[in-house]
Coordinates of C-alpha atoms in Angstrom, one line a residue:
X245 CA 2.4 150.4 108.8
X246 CA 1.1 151.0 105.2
X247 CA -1.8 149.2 103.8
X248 CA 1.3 147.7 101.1
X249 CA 3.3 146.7 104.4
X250 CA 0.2 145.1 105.6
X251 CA -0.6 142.9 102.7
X252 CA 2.9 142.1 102.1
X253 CA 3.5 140.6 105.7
X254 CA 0.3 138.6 104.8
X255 CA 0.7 137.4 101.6
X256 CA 4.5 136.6 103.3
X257 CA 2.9 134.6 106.4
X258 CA 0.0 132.7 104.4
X259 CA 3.1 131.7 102.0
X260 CA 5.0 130.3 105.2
X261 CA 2.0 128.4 106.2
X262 CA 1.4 126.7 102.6
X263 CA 5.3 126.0 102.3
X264 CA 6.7 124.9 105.3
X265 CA 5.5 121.8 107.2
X266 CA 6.8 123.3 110.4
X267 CA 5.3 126.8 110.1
X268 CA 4.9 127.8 113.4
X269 CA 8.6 127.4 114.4
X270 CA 10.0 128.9 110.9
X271 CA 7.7 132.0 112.0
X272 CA 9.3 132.0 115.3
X273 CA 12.5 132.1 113.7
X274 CA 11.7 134.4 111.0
X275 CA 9.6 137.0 113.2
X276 CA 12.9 136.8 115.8
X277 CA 10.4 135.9 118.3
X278 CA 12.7 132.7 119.2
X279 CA 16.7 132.8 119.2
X280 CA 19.2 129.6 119.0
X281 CA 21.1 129.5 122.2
X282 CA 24.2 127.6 123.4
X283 CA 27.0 126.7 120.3
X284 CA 25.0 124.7 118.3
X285 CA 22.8 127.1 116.3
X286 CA 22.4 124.8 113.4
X287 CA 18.2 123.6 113.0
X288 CA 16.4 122.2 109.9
X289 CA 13.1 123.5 108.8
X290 CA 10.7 120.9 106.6
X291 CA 8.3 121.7 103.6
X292 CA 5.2 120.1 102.7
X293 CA 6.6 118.5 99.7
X294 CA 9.0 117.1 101.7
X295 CA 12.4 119.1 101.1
X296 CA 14.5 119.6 104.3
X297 CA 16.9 122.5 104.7
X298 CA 19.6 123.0 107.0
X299 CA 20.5 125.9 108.1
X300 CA 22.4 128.3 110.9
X301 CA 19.6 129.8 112.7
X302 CA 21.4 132.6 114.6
X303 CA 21.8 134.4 111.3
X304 CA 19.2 135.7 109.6
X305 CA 20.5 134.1 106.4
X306 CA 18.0 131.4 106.5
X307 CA 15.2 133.6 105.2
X308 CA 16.3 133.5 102.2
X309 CA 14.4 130.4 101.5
X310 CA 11.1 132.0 102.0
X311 CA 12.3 134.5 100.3
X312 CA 13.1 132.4 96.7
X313 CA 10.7 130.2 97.3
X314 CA 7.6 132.2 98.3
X315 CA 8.4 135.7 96.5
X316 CA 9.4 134.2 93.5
X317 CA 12.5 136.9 92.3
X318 CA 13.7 134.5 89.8
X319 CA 10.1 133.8 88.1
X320 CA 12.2 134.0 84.9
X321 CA 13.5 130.7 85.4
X322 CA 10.3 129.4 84.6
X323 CA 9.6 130.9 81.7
X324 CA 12.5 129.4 79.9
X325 CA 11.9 126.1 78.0
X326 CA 13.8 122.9 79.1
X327 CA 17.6 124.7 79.9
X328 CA 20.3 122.1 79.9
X329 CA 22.6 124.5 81.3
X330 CA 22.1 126.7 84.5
X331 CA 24.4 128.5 87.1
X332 CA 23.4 130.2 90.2
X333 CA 26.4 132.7 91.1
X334 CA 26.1 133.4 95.3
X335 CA 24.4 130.3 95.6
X336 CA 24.3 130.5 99.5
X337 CA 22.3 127.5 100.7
X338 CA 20.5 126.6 97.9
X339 CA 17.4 127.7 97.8
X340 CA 17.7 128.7 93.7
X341 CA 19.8 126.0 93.0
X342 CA 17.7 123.2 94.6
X343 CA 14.5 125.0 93.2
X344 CA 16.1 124.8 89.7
X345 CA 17.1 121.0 90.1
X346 CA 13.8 120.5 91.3
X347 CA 12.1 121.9 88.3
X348 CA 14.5 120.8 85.6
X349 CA 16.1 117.6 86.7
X350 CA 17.6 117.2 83.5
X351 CA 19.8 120.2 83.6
X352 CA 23.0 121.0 84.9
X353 CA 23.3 123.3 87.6
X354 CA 26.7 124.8 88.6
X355 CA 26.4 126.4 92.5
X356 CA 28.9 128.6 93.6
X357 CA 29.4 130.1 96.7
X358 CA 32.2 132.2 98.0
X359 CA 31.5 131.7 101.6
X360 CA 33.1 128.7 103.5
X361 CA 29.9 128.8 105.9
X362 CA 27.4 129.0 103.4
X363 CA 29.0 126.4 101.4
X364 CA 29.3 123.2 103.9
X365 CA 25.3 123.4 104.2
X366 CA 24.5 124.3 100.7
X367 CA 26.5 120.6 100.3
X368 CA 24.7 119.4 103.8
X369 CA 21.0 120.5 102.0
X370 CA 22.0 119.1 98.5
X371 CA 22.9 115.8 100.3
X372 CA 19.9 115.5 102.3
X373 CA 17.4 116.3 99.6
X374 CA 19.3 113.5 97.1
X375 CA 19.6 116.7 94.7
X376 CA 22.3 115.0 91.9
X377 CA 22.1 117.7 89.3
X378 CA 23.8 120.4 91.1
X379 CA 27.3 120.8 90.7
X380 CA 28.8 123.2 94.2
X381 CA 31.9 124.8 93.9
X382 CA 33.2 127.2 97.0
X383 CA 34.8 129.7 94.5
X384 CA 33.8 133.4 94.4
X385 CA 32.7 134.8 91.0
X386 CA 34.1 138.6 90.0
X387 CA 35.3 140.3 86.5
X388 CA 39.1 138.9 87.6
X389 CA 40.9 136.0 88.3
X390 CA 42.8 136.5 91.7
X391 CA 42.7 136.2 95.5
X392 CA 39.9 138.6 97.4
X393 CA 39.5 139.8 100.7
X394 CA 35.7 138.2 101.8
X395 CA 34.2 140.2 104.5
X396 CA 31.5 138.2 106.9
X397 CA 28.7 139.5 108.3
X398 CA 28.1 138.4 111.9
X399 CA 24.7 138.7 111.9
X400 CA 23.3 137.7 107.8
X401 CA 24.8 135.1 106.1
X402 CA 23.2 136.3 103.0
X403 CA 25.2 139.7 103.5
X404 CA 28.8 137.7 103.1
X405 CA 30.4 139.8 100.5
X406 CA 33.5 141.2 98.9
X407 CA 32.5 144.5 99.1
X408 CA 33.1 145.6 103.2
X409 CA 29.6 146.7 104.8
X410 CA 31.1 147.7 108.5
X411 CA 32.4 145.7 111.1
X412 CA 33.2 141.6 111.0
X413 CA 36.0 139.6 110.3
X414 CA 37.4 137.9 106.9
X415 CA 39.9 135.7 104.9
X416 CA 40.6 135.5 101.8
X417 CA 38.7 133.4 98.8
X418 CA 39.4 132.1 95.1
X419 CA 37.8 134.4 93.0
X420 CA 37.1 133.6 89.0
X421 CA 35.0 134.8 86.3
X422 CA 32.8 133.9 84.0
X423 CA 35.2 133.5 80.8
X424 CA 37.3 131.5 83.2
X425 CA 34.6 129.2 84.6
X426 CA 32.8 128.6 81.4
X427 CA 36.4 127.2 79.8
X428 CA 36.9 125.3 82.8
X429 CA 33.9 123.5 82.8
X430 CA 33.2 123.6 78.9
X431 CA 30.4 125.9 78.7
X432 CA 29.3 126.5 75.1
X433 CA 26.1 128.0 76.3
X434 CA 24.7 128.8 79.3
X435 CA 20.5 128.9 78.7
X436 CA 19.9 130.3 82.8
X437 CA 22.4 132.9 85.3
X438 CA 20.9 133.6 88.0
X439 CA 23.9 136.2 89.8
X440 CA 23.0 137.5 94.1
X441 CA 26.6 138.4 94.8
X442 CA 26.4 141.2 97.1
X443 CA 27.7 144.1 95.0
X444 CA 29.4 142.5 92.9
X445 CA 26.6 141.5 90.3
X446 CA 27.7 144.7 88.1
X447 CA 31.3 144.0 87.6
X448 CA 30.6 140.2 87.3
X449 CA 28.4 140.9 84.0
X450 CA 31.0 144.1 82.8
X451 CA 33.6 141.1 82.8
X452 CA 31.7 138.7 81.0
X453 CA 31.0 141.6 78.5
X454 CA 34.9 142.5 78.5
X455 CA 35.6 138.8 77.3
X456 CA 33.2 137.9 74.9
X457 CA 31.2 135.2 77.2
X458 CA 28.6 137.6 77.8
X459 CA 27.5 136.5 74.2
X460 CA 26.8 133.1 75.8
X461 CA 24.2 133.5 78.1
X462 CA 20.9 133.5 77.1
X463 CA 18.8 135.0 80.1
X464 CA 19.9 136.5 83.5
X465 CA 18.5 137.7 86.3
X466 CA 20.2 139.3 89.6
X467 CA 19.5 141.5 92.0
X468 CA 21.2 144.8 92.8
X469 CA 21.0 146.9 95.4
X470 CA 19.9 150.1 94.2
X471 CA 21.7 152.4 96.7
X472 CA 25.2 150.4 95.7
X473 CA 24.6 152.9 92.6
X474 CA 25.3 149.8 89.4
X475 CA 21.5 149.8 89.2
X476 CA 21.1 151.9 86.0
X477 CA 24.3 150.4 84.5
X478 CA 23.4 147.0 84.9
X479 CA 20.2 147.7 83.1
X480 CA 22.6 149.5 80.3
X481 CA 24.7 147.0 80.3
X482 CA 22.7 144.2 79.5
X483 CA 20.4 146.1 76.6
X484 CA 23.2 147.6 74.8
X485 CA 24.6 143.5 74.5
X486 CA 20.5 142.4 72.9
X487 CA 18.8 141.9 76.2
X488 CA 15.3 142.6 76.7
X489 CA 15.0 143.9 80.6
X490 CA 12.4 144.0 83.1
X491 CA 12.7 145.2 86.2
X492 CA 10.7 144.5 89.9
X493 CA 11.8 146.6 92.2
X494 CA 16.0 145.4 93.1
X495 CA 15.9 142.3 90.9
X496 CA 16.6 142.5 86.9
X497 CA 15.7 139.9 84.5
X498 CA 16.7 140.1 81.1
X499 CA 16.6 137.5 78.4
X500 CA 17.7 137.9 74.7
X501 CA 15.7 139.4 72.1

């Protein structure tokens, strides 16, 4: 293990201690120490301020909590002064969505998630935590307006994509994009997107640029998997339309100029 590895997997553990109530079962979970048995794999975990999250704990889609909440990928969120008007595009649980509502409760937030799954317990965990500001739709975001193919991943519910990554089943989803959504919902301005759509963050942004609504956002930030090979052109992308970028390691923030 490298002396980086190292501190990482202690900064990561001493920011499970001071965030979760019920550390020492999260770690369990999260280490793989201790796995769900028998049908029901669904479990809650509790933090300190007092937010409860649901969540299936035989897929390792549950640390993405830790992940948003304790690495802090979208710290651009909080550099942006009183948005009325954010959208969190793959919102999975959510962790972003609920930490946005959380932090602005006078903004709009509009959650979508593609995945059936990942979509009851986003509503379960927006229920429980009396979140009102959040707005979940289970509609997939793209550059088109059709019907996809969604490909599950038995093992990740964060890795639920429309791009296939090897073996699992799928059905089919409701797929819109952004010039669609924003007339749907009467979006003159969006002020925060934050966009985790499993290989599909590229073409969501080269549609919005296609169709003008691109000029509508005001600050992004997603992460792309830099072996999927859009890396580079997101980053294009997004300066060649006034975007300032920065980049930490597979997430990109950019807000305009």
């Amino acid at each position: 293990m490298t002396r980086l590895n190292l501190l990482s997997k202690i900064k990561t553990t001493f920011g499970i201690i001071t965030t979760f109530r019920d550390w020492p079962k999260f770690m369990l979970y999260y280490f793989e120490i201790l796995k769900p048995r028998g049908k029901n794999t669904e479990t809650t975990f509790t933090f300190w301020n007092g937010l409860k999250w649901h969540v299936d704990a035989s897929k390792r889609g549950f640390a993405v909590i830790s992940d948003v909440w304790i690495k802090h990928p979208y710290w651009l969120l909080f550099k942006i002064k009183n948005p009325k008007i954010i959208f969190d595009f793959g919102a999975h649980i959510g962790s972003f969505s609920i930490m946005a509502a959380k932090k602005y409760p006078e903004a709009k937030i509009y959650a979508f998630e593609a995945s059936k799954e990942n979509y009851v317990m986003l509503k379960k965990n927006l229920r429980e935590n009396k979140i009102k500001n959040v707005h979940a739709y289970n509609v997939g975001v793209g550059a088109k307006n059709c019907i996809l193919d969604f490909f599950i991943n038995e093992k990740n519910t964060v890795m639920n994509s429309f791009v296939r990554k090897g073996k699992g089943g799928s059905y089919k989803v409701k797929c819109k994009n952004v010039s669609k959504i924003f007339d749907e919902l009467r979006i003159k301005k969006c002020d925060f997107m934050k966009i985790d759509v499993e290989g599909f963050e590229y073409r969501v942004l080269k549609g919005a640029e296609r169709d003008g609504s691109l000029e509508k956002i005001n600050a992004v930030a997603t992460e792309v998997a830099v072996k999927m090979g859009y890396f580079k052109k997101t980053e294009e992308l997004l300066r060649r339309n006034g975007f300032k970028v920065n980049t930490v390691v597979d997430i990109i923030s950019a807000v305009r100029k």
